[in-house]
């Protein structure tokens, strides 16, 4: 387990993030690799639940407002939304 993954797990516990929020945080992390397609599918499936949809969108909005060293958060959210809204 990488240091960033461990740090992310600690933050998830401290901030009491829901399952949906944790998945979005994982998918939009600062790690140099992209999220797995299975993780993206899980997030998409969660959006069919009203409560989980609000949690996913709240975290997406939070990630879109990141800047500076967290530029990957924004990039990955845009990539995710683009792939889900306009699949090839």
PDB file of C-alpha atoms in Angstrom:
ATOM      1  CA  UNK A   1       0.000   0.000   0.000  1.00  0.00           C
ATOM      2  CA  UNK A   2       1.378   3.394  -0.967  1.00  0.00           C
ATOM      3  CA  UNK A   3       1.770   6.285   1.438  1.00  0.00           C
ATOM      4  CA  UNK A   4      -0.863   8.287  -0.438  1.00  0.00           C
ATOM      5  CA  UNK A   5      -3.350   5.397  -0.207  1.00  0.00           C
ATOM      6  CA  UNK A   6      -2.740   5.076   3.526  1.00  0.00           C
ATOM      7  CA  UNK A   7      -3.156   8.831   4.000  1.00  0.00           C
ATOM      8  CA  UNK A   8      -6.386   8.717   1.983  1.00  0.00           C
ATOM      9  CA  UNK A   9      -7.752   5.900   4.190  1.00  0.00           C
ATOM     10  CA  UNK A  10      -7.003   7.883   7.337  1.00  0.00           C
ATOM     11  CA  UNK A  11      -8.767  10.948   5.917  1.00  0.00           C
ATOM     12  CA  UNK A  12     -11.755   8.802   4.948  1.00  0.00           C
ATOM     13  CA  UNK A  13     -12.088   7.624   8.542  1.00  0.00           C
ATOM     14  CA  UNK A  14     -11.452  11.024  10.145  1.00  0.00           C
ATOM     15  CA  UNK A  15     -13.947  12.811   7.877  1.00  0.00           C
ATOM     16  CA  UNK A  16     -16.443   9.937   8.130  1.00  0.00           C
ATOM     17  CA  UNK A  17     -16.917   9.771   4.352  1.00  0.00           C
ATOM     18  CA  UNK A  18     -19.624   7.490   2.989  1.00  0.00           C
ATOM     19  CA  UNK A  19     -18.941   4.571   0.646  1.00  0.00           C
ATOM     20  CA  UNK A  20     -19.897   6.723  -2.349  1.00  0.00           C
ATOM     21  CA  UNK A  21     -17.620   9.584  -1.294  1.00  0.00           C
ATOM     22  CA  UNK A  22     -14.717   7.202  -0.695  1.00  0.00           C
ATOM     23  CA  UNK A  23     -15.114   5.717  -4.177  1.00  0.00           C
ATOM     24  CA  UNK A  24     -15.125   9.173  -5.784  1.00  0.00           C
ATOM     25  CA  UNK A  25     -12.070  10.182  -3.746  1.00  0.00           C
ATOM     26  CA  UNK A  26     -10.277   7.029  -4.914  1.00  0.00           C
ATOM     27  CA  UNK A  27     -11.257   7.566  -8.555  1.00  0.00           C
ATOM     28  CA  UNK A  28     -10.110  11.198  -8.489  1.00  0.00           C
ATOM     29  CA  UNK A  29      -6.961  10.811  -6.400  1.00  0.00           C
ATOM     30  CA  UNK A  30      -3.659  12.534  -7.169  1.00  0.00           C
ATOM     31  CA  UNK A  31      -2.119   9.188  -8.095  1.00  0.00           C
ATOM     32  CA  UNK A  32      -0.525   9.319 -11.573  1.00  0.00           C
ATOM     33  CA  UNK A  33      -2.671   6.460 -12.888  1.00  0.00           C
ATOM     34  CA  UNK A  34      -6.344   6.563 -13.717  1.00  0.00           C
ATOM     35  CA  UNK A  35      -9.206   4.804 -11.963  1.00  0.00           C
ATOM     36  CA  UNK A  36     -10.169   1.279 -12.932  1.00  0.00           C
ATOM     37  CA  UNK A  37     -13.198   0.801 -15.138  1.00  0.00           C
ATOM     38  CA  UNK A  38     -14.787  -1.341 -12.420  1.00  0.00           C
ATOM     39  CA  UNK A  39     -14.489   1.521  -9.907  1.00  0.00           C
ATOM     40  CA  UNK A  40     -16.014   3.925 -12.415  1.00  0.00           C
ATOM     41  CA  UNK A  41     -18.892   1.489 -12.997  1.00  0.00           C
ATOM     42  CA  UNK A  42     -19.479   1.149  -9.261  1.00  0.00           C
ATOM     43  CA  UNK A  43     -19.724   4.932  -8.930  1.00  0.00           C
ATOM     44  CA  UNK A  44     -22.104   5.092 -11.877  1.00  0.00           C
ATOM     45  CA  UNK A  45     -24.291   2.405 -10.291  1.00  0.00           C
ATOM     46  CA  UNK A  46     -24.352   4.323  -7.006  1.00  0.00           C
ATOM     47  CA  UNK A  47     -25.888   7.327  -8.754  1.00  0.00           C
ATOM     48  CA  UNK A  48     -29.173   5.426  -9.177  1.00  0.00           C
ATOM     49  CA  UNK A  49     -29.666   5.759  -5.419  1.00  0.00           C
ATOM     50  CA  UNK A  50     -30.924   9.227  -4.433  1.00  0.00           C
ATOM     51  CA  UNK A  51     -28.790   9.517  -1.300  1.00  0.00           C
ATOM     52  CA  UNK A  52     -25.646   8.128  -2.919  1.00  0.00           C
ATOM     53  CA  UNK A  53     -26.193  10.387  -5.949  1.00  0.00           C
ATOM     54  CA  UNK A  54     -26.127  13.456  -3.688  1.00  0.00           C
ATOM     55  CA  UNK A  55     -22.955  12.182  -2.003  1.00  0.00           C
ATOM     56  CA  UNK A  56     -21.238  11.457  -5.332  1.00  0.00           C
ATOM     57  CA  UNK A  57     -22.167  14.852  -6.755  1.00  0.00           C
ATOM     58  CA  UNK A  58     -21.080  16.624  -3.562  1.00  0.00           C
ATOM     59  CA  UNK A  59     -17.644  15.048  -3.761  1.00  0.00           C
ATOM     60  CA  UNK A  60     -17.441  15.674  -7.526  1.00  0.00           C
ATOM     61  CA  UNK A  61     -18.219  19.346  -6.919  1.00  0.00           C
ATOM     62  CA  UNK A  62     -15.616  19.498  -4.157  1.00  0.00           C
ATOM     63  CA  UNK A  63     -13.008  17.916  -6.446  1.00  0.00           C
ATOM     64  CA  UNK A  64     -13.857  20.305  -9.294  1.00  0.00           C
ATOM     65  CA  UNK A  65     -13.046  23.229  -7.022  1.00  0.00           C
ATOM     66  CA  UNK A  66      -9.540  21.957  -6.190  1.00  0.00           C
ATOM     67  CA  UNK A  67      -6.559  23.763  -7.645  1.00  0.00           C
ATOM     68  CA  UNK A  68      -2.785  23.953  -7.602  1.00  0.00           C
ATOM     69  CA  UNK A  69      -1.086  20.694  -6.687  1.00  0.00           C
ATOM     70  CA  UNK A  70      -4.455  18.896  -6.813  1.00  0.00           C
ATOM     71  CA  UNK A  71      -4.940  19.486 -10.542  1.00  0.00           C
ATOM     72  CA  UNK A  72      -5.369  15.732 -11.098  1.00  0.00           C
ATOM     73  CA  UNK A  73      -8.561  15.816  -9.014  1.00  0.00           C
ATOM     74  CA  UNK A  74     -10.114  18.202 -11.533  1.00  0.00           C
ATOM     75  CA  UNK A  75      -8.698  16.371 -14.557  1.00  0.00           C
ATOM     76  CA  UNK A  76      -9.965  12.975 -13.399  1.00  0.00           C
ATOM     77  CA  UNK A  77     -13.453  14.297 -12.572  1.00  0.00           C
ATOM     78  CA  UNK A  78     -13.737  15.845 -16.023  1.00  0.00           C
ATOM     79  CA  UNK A  79     -12.484  12.623 -17.620  1.00  0.00           C
ATOM     80  CA  UNK A  80     -14.956  10.544 -15.605  1.00  0.00           C
ATOM     81  CA  UNK A  81     -17.929  12.753 -16.427  1.00  0.00           C
ATOM     82  CA  UNK A  82     -16.944  12.875 -20.091  1.00  0.00           C
ATOM     83  CA  UNK A  83     -16.652   9.070 -20.351  1.00  0.00           C
ATOM     84  CA  UNK A  84     -19.962   8.476 -18.585  1.00  0.00           C
ATOM     85  CA  UNK A  85     -21.934  11.198 -20.364  1.00  0.00           C
ATOM     86  CA  UNK A  86     -20.477  10.631 -23.837  1.00  0.00           C
ATOM     87  CA  UNK A  87     -19.337   7.000 -24.126  1.00  0.00           C
ATOM     88  CA  UNK A  88     -17.680   5.887 -27.344  1.00  0.00           C
TER      89      UNK A  88
END
